[in-house]
Coordinates of C-alpha atoms and ligand atoms in Angstrom, one line a residue:
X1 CA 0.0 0.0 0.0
X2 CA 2.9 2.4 0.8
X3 CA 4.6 1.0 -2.3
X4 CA 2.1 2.1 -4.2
X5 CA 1.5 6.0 -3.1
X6 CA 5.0 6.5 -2.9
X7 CA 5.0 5.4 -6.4
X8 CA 2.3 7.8 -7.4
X9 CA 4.1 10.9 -6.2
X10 CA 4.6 13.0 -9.3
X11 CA 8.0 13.8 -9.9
X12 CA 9.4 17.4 -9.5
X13 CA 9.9 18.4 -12.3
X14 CA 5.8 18.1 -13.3
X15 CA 5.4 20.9 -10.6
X16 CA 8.3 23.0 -11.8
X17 CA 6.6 23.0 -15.2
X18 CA 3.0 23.9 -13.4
X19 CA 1.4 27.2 -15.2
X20 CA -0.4 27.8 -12.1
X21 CA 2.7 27.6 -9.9
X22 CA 4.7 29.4 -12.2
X23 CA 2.3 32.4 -12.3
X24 CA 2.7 32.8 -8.6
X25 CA 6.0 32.2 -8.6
X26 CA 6.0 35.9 -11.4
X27 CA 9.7 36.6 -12.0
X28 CA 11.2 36.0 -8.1
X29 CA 14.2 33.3 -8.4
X30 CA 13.4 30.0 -9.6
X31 CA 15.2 28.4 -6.7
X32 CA 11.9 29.3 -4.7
X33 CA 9.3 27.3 -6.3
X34 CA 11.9 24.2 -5.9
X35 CA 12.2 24.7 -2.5
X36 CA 8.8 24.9 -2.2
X37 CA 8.1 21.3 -4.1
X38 CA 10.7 19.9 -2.5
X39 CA 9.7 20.5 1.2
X40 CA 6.0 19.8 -0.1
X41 CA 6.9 16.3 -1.3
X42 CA 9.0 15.8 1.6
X43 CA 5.9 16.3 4.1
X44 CA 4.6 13.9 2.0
X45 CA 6.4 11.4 2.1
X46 CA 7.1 11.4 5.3
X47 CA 2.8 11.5 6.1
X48 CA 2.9 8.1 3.9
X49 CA 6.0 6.8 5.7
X50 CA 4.4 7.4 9.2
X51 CA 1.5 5.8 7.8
X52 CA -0.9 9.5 8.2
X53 CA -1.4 9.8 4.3
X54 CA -3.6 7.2 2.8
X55 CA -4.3 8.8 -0.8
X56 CA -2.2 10.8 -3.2
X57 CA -3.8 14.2 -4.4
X58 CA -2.2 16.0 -7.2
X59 CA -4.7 18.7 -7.0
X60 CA -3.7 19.2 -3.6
X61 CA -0.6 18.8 -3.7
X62 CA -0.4 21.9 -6.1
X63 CA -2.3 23.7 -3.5
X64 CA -0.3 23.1 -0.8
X65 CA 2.9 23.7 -3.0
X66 CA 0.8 27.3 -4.2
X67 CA 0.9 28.2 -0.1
X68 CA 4.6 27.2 0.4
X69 CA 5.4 29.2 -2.5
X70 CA 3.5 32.4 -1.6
X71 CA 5.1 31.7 1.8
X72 CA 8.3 31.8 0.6
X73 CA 7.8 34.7 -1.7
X74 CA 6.6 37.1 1.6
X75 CA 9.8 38.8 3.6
X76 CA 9.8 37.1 6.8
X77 CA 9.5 40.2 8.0
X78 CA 5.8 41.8 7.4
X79 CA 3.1 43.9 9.1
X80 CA 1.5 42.7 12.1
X81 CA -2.0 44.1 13.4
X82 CA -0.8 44.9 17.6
X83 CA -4.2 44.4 19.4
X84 CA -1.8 44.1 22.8
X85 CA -2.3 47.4 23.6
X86 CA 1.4 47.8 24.3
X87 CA 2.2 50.9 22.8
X88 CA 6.0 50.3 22.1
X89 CA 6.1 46.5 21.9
X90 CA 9.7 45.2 21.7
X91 CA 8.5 42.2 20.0
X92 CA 6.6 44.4 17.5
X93 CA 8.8 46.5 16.3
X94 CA 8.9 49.5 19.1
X95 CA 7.3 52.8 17.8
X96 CA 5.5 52.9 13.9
X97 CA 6.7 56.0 12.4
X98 CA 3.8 58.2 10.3
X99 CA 3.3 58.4 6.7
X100 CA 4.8 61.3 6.1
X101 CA 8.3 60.2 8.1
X102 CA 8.3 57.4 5.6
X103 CA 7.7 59.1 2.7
X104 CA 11.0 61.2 3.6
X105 CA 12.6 58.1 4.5
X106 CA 11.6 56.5 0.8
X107 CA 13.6 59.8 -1.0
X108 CA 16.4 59.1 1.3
X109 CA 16.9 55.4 0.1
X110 CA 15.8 55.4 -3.2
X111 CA 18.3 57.7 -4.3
X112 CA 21.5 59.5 -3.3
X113 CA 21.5 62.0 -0.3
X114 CA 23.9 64.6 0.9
X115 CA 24.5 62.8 4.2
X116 CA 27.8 64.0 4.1
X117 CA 27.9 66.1 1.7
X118 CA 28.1 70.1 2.0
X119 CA 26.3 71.6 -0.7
X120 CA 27.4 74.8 -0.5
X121 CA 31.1 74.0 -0.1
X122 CA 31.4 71.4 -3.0
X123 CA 32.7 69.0 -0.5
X124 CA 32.6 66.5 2.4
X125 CA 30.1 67.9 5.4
X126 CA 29.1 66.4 8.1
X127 CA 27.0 63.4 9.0
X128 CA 25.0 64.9 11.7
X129 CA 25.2 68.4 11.0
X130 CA 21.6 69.4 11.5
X131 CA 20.5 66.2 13.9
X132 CA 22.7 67.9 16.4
X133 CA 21.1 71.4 15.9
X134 CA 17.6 70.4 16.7
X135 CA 18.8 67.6 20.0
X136 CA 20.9 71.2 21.1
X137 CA 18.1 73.2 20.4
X138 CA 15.2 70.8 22.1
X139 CA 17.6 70.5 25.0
X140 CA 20.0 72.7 25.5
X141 CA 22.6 70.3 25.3
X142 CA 25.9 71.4 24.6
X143 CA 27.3 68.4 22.3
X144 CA 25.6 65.0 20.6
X145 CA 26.3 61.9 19.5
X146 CA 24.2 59.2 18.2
X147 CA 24.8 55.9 17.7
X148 CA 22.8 52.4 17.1
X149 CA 21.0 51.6 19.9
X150 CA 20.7 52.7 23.5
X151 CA 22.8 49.5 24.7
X152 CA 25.7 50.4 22.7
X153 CA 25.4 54.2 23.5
X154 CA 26.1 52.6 27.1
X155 CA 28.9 50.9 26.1
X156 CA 30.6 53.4 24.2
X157 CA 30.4 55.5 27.1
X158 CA 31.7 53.9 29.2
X159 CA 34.4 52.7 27.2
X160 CA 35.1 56.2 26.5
X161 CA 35.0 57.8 29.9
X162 CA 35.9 54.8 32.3
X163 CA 38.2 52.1 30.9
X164 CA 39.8 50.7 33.6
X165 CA 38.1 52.9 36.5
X166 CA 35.8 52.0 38.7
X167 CA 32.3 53.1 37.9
X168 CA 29.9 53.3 40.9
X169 CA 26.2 52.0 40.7
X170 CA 23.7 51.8 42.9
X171 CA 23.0 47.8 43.6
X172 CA 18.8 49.1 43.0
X173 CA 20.0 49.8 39.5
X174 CA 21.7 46.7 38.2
X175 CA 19.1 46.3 35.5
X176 CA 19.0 43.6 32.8
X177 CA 17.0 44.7 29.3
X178 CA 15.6 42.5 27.1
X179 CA 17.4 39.7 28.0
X180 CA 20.9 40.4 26.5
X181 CA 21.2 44.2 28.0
X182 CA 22.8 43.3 31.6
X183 CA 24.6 46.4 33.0
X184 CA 27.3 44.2 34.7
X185 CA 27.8 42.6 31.3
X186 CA 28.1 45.7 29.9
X187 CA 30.4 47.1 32.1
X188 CA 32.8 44.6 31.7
X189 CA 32.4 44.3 28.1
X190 CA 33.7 48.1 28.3
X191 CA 36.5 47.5 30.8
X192 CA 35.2 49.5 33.4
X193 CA 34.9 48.1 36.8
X194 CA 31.5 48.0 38.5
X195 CA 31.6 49.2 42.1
X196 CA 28.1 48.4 43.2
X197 CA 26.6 50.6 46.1
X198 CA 23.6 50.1 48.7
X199 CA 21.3 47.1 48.7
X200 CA 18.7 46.3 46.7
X201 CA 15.8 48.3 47.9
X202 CA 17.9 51.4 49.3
X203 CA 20.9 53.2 48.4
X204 CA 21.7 56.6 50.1
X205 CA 24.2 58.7 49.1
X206 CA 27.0 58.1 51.9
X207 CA 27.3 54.9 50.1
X208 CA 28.4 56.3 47.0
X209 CA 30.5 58.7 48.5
X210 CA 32.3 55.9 50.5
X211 CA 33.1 54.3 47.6
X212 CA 35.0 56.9 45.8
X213 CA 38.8 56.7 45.9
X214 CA 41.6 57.7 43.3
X215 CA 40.4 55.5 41.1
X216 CA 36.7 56.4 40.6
X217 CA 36.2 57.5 37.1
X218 CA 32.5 57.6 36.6
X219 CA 28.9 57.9 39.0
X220 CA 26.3 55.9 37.1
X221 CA 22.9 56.4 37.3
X222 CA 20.4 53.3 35.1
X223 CA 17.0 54.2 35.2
X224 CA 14.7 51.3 36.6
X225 CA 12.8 51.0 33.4
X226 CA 11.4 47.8 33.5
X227 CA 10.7 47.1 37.0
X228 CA 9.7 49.0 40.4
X229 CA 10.8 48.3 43.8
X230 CA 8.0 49.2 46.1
X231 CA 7.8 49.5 49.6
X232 CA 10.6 50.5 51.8
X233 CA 13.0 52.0 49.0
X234 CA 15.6 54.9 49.1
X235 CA 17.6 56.1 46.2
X236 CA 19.4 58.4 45.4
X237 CA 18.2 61.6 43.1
X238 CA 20.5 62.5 39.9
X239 CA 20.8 65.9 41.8
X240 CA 22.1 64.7 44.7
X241 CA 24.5 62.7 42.7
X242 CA 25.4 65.5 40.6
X243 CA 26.6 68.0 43.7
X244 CA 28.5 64.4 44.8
X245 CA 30.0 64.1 41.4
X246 CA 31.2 68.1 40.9
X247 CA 32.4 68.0 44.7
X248 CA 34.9 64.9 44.4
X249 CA 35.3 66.2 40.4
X250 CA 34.1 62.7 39.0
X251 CA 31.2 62.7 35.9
X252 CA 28.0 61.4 36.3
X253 CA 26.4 59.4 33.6
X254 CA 22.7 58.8 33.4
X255 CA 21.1 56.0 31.3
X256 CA 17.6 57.3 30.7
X257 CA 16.2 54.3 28.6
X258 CA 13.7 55.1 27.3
X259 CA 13.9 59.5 27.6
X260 CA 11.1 61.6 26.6
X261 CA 10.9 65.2 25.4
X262 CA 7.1 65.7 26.8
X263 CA 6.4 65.4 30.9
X264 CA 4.0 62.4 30.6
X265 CA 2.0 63.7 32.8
X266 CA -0.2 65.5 29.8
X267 CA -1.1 61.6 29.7
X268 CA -2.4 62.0 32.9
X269 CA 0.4 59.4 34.6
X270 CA 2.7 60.0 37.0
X271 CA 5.9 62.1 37.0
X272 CA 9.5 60.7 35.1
X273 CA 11.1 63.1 34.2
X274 CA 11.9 64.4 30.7
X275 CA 15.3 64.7 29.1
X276 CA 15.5 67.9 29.7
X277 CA 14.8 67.8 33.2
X278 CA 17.8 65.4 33.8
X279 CA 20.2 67.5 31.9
X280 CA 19.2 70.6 34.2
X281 CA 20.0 68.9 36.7
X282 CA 23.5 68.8 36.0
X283 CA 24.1 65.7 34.5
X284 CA 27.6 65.7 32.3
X285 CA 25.9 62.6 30.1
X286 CA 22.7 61.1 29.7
X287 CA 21.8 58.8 26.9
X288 CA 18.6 57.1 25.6
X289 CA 16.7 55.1 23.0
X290 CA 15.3 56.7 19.4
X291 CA 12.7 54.1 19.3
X292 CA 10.9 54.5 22.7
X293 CA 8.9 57.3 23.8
X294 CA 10.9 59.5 21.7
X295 CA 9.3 57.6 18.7
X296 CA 11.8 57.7 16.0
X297 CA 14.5 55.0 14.9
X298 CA 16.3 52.5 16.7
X299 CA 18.9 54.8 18.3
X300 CA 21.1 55.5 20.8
X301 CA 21.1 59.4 21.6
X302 CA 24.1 60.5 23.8
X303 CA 23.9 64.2 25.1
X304 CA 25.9 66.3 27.5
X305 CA 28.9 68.5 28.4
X306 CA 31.0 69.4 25.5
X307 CA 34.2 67.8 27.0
X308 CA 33.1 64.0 27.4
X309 CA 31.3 63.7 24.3
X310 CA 34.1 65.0 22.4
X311 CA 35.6 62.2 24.4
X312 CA 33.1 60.1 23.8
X313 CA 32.9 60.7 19.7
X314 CA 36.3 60.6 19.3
X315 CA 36.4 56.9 20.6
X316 CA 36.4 53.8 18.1
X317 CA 33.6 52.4 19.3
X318 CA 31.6 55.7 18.1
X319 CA 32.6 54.4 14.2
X320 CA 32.0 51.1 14.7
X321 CA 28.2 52.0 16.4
X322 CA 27.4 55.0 13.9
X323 CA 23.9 54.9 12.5
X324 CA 23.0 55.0 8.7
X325 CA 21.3 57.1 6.4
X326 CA 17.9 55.4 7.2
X327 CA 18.0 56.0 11.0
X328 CA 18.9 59.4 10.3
X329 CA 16.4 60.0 8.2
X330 CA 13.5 59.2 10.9
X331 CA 15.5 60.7 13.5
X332 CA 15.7 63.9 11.8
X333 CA 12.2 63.9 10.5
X334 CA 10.7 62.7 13.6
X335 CA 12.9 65.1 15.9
X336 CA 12.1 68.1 14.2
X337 CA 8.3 67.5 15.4
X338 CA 9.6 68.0 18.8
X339 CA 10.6 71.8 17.7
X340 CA 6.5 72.2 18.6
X341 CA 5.2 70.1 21.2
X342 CA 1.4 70.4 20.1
X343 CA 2.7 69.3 16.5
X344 CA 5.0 66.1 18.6
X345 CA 1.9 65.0 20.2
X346 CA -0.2 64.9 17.0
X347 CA 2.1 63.7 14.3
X348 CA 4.2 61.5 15.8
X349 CA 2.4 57.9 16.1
X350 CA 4.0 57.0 19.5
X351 CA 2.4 60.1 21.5
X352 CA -0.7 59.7 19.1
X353 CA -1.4 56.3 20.3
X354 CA -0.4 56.9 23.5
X355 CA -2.5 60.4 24.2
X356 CA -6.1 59.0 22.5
X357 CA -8.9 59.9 24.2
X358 CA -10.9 56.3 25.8
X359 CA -13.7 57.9 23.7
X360 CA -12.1 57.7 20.5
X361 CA -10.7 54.0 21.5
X362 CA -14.4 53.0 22.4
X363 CA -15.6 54.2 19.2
X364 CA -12.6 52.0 17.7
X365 CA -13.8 49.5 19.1
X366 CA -17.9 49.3 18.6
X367 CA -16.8 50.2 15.0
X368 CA -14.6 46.4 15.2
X369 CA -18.2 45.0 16.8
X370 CA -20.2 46.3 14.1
X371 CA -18.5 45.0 11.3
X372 CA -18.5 41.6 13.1
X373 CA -22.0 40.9 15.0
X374 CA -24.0 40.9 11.5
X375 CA -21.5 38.1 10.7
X376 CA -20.4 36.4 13.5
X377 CA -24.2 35.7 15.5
X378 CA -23.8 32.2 15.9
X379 CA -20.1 32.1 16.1
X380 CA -18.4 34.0 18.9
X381 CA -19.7 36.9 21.7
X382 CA -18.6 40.3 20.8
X383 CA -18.7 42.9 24.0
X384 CA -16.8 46.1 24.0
X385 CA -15.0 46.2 27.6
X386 CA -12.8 48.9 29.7
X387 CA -9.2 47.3 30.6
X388 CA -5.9 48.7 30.6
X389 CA -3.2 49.8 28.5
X390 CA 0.8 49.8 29.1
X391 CA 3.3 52.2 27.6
X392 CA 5.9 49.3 26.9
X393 CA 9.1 49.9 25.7
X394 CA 10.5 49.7 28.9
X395 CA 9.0 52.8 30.0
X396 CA 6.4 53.6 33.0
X397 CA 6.4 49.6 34.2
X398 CA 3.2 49.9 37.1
X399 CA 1.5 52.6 34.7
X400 CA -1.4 52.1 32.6
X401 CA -3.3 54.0 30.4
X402 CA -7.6 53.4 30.2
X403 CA -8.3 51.8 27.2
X404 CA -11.5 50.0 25.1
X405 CA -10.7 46.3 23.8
X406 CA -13.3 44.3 21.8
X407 CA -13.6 41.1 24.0
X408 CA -14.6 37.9 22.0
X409 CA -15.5 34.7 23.5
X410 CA -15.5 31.6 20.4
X411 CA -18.5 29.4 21.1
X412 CA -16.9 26.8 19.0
X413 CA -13.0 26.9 19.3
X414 CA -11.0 27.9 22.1
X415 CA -9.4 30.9 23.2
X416 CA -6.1 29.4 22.7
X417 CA -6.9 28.0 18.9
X418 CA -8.7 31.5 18.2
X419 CA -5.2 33.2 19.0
X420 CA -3.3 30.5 17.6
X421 CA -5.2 31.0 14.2
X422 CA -5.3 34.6 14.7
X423 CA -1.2 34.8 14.9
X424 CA -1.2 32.9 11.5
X425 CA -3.4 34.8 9.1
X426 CA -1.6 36.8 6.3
X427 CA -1.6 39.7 8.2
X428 CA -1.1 38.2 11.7
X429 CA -3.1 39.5 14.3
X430 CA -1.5 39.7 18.3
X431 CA -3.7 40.5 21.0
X432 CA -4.1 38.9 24.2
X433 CA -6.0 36.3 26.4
X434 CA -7.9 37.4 29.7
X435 CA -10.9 35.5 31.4
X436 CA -11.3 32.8 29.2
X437 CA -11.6 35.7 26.5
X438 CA -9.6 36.8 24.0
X439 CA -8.7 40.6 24.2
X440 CA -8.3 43.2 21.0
X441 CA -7.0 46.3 22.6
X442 CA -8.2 48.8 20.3
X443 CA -5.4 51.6 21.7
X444 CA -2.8 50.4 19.0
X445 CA -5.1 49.5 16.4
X446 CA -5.0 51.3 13.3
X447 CA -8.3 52.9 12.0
X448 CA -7.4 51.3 7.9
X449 CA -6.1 48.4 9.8
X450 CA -9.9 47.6 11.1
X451 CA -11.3 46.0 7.8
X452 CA -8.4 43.4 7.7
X453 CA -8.7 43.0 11.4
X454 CA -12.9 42.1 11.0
X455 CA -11.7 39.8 8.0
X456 CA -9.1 37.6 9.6
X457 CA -11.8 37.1 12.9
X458 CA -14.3 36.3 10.3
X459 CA -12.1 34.1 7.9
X460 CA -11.0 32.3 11.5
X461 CA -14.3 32.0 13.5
X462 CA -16.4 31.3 10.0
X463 CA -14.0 27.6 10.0
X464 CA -14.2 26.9 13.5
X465 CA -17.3 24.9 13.0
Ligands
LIG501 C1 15.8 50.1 26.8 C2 16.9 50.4 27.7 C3 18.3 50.2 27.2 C4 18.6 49.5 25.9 O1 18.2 50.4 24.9 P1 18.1 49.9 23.3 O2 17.8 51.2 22.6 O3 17.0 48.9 23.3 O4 19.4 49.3 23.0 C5 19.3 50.5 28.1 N1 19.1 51.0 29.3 C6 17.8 51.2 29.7 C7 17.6 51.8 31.1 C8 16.7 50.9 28.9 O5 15.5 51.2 29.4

C-alpha cells in the first residue's frame, strides 16, 4: 500500500513545469518554487512513511505547493496588526513611524543623499550636522552623538569615559533589558569596573560617597525602566548625585532608557522626568533610546557637556556604532516634530497612540463590533469592555493608560486556537487572552487596519465549526 502511493508521487519536475505555480511564482528566483516542491513532497512522504497519508492528491498537492510558494515569496519580516495594547512592543517593532516620516525616509533610500555632503562647499560635510542642531536646540545640550542603539550608547560611554576605573552604581540599579542588556555585562564588556553601592531596595548617598577613591572614574545612574521596587526603597536623586559628582570632580552618567521630550503627565500618569529635566540637573551625560517614547528610529542618543562627548565621539567604538542614512532620516524627520510640542503629540504615532482619548478607542472598538456581529451571530460573543493599556518599551512599568478592547468569547473553538489562528493569518493579528476571552486592545489599532482585522476574525471564526 505504501509502495504504491509512494510510487504515485509526481515527480518534480511536473510541478516545476505547473502554469499555475509558475504564475505565482511571477519573475522571483526559480530556486523558490523548488524549494517549495521539495519541502511539499518531503511532508509527503514522510505523512505516507508514518502511515498519516492514505491517498495521493495531485490537486492538492499543487495547493499546498501554491501556499509554500507564496510563503516563501513574503519577507519574513511583514506587518502585524498589535491588538496588545502595548504601545511600544519590543517584540513588534517598538514605535510605527507616520506616513509622512516614511515618505521622507523612501527619498532618502531610493536615491542618493547629501549625508555627508556640503552643498554649499562642494565637498565633504558632516553626518549629523543638523540632527545635532535640533537635539541642542530641544535641549540645551551642549554636544551630541548618536549611535545604534541605547545598549551600545552605554557601552561606548563607558568605554570612553571609564576604561579601567571604577564606575559606581547603585545595587537598586543593576538592571537587565531585554534579556541580553545586563549592566554588569556591559560594564565589563567596556573595561570598566562596577563598584556596586547600597542594597537592593535602598541606596543613600554616603554609600556612593564611601566608595570613591583615586580611582573612581565615573557615577552611574540606570534608570529602573522595566521594573519597580516598592515598599521600603531609598535612592538616590541625579541631583544629589550630581553635587557628589562636581564636589569629588568625578562625571555622572545617566542611562535614561527610554527618555522623553514631553512630561507624561499630559497623559495624565505620573511624573518621570523628561530629558530635559535630567540635563538641568546637572548631569555631564545622559543617553537614551530613538525608538521608545521618543518615537523615531532604533537609536542611541548620547547628550551632554561638550568635554566628554568630544571624548566620547572621538572613541572607536563611536565608528563602529554609527547609524546609517535610514536612521537618520527618521531621526531627523521625527525630531524636528519635537521643535512644537502640540505638532510632537499629534504627528508622531508614539504620543498619538499613547495620548487617545478612551472615547475615540471605544468608538474603535464598537466600530470592530459592528463590522463583526452581522457576521459572527452564531459564532463567537462580541462585547466592548474597559481594561488597561501599558506604555511598553520599557517605560512607565506599574502605569497604565484606560483603554477599550473588543472582547470575543468563540463558542466553538478555544481561546487558545482562536489566538493561535489569529497569529497565522496573512496579516497576523497579536492580541491577548484574559478571562477565558480573547482581548483586542483597540489603543494600538490602526483605524485602515480595522477592515483586515474584521476579515481575519471572520475568515477564523467562519472555520471553526
Ligand atoms: C531600553 C533600555 C536600554 C537599551 O536600549 P536599546 O535602545 O534597546 O538598546 C538600556 N538601558 C535602559 C535603562 C533601557 O530602558
Amino acid at each position: 500500500m505504501k509502495k504504491e502511493l509512494f510510487r504515485q508521487i509526481p515527480k518534480v519536475d511536473v510541478f516545476l513545469s505547473d502554469k499555475e505555480l509558475l504564475e505565482v511564482l511571477g519573475d522571483s528566483p526559480r530556486p523558490l518554487l523548488v524549494k517549495a516542491v521539495r519541502d511539499v513532497l518531503e511532508d509527503l512522504r514522510a505523512g505516507i512513511a508514518a502511515g498519516k497519508v492514505q491517498e495521493v492528491d495531485v490537486d492538492r498537492i499543487r495547493e499546498e505547493i501554491k501556499s509554500e510558494l507564496k510563503k516563501l515569496l513574503r519577507p519574513k519580516l511583514h506587518r502585524v496588526i498589535n491588538a496588545t495594547g502595548v504601545v511600544l512592543h519590543t517584540n513588534l517593532g517598538r514605535a510605527p513611524i507616520s506616513e509622512r516620516v516614511a515618505e521622507h525616509l523612501k527619498e532618502i533610500i531610493t536615491g542618493y543623499s547629501n549625508l555627508e555632503y556640503d552643498l554649499e562647499k562642494g565637498k565633504r560635510g558632516l553626518r549629523y550636522r543638523n540632527l545635532e542642531w535640533i537635539l541642542k536646540e530641544l535641549t540645551g545640550a551642549e554636544d551630541v552623538c548618536v549611535v545604534n542603539n541605547n545598549a551600545g550608547a552605554v557601552l561606548l560611554v563607558l568605554s570612553a569615559l571609564a576604561k579601567g576605573k571604577e564606575v559606581i552604581v547603585s545595587r537598586g540599579e543593576l538592571i537587565e533589558i531585554g534579556g541580553s542588556f545586563r549592566i554588569p555585562d556591559v560594564m565589563a564588556q567596556s573595561g570598566a569596573i562596577l563598584k556596586e553601592v547600597g542594597t537592593t531596595n535602598k541606596t543613600h548617598l554616603r554609600d556612593y560617597e564611601s566608595a570613591i577613591n583615586e580611582n573612581t572614574g565615573l557615577l552611574l545612574k540606570v534608570h529602573t525602566s522595566n521594573y519597580k521596587i516598592l515598599g521600603f526603597t531609598e535612592s538616590v536623586s541625579t541631583e544629589e548625585l550630581v553635587e557628589l559628582g562636581r564636589r569629588y570632580g568625578i562625571p555622572v552618567y545617566e542611562d535614561l532608557g527610554s527618555g522623553s521630550f514631553i512630561d507624561v503627565r499630559k497623559l495624565g500618569l505620573s511624573y518621570e522626568p523628561t530629558v530635559q529635566d535630567v540635563l538641568k540637573s546637572g548631569v555631564d551625560v545622559v543617553s537614551f533610546s530613538g525608538d521608545k517614547l521618543l518615537g523615531g528610529a532604533q537609536a542611541g542618543i548620547i547628550l551632554g557637556k561638550k568635554e566628554f562627548i568630544e571624548k566620547i565621539k572621538k572613541h572607536p567604538l563611536n565608528r563602529a556604532l554609527r547609524i546609517d542614512k535610514m536612521t537618520l532620516a527618521v531621526l531627523e524627520a521625527t525630531l524636528v516634530y519635537y521643535l512644537d510640542e502640540e505638532k510632537a503629540l499629534k504627528e508622531i504615532p508614539t504620543w498619538r497612540l499613547l495620548s487617545q482619548s478612551p472615547a475615540v478607542i471605544r468608538e474603535r472598538a464598537e466600530k470592530l463590533v459592528e463590522l463583526l456581529k452581522p457576521r459572527l451571530l452564531d459564532k463567537a460573543l462580541l462585547e466592548v469592555v474597559e481594561d488597561e493599556s501599558e506604555v511598553g518599551g520599557g517605560a512607565l512599568p506599574l502605569q497604565r493608560l484606560p483603554t477599550y478592547c473588543v472582547a470575543v468569547k468563540p463558542l466553538s473553538l478555544s481561546v487558545g486556537e482562536l489566538d493561535c489562528r489569529l497569529r497565522s493569518c496573512e496579516v497576523p493579528v497579536i492580541g491577548r487572552i484574559k478571562d477565558e476571552r480573547y482581548l483586542l486592545d483597540m489603543r494600538t489599532v490602526f483605524d485602515e487596519e480595522l477592515e483586515i482585522l474584521a476579515n481575519n476574525l471572520f475568515r477564523v471564526l467562519k472555520g471553526s465549526s
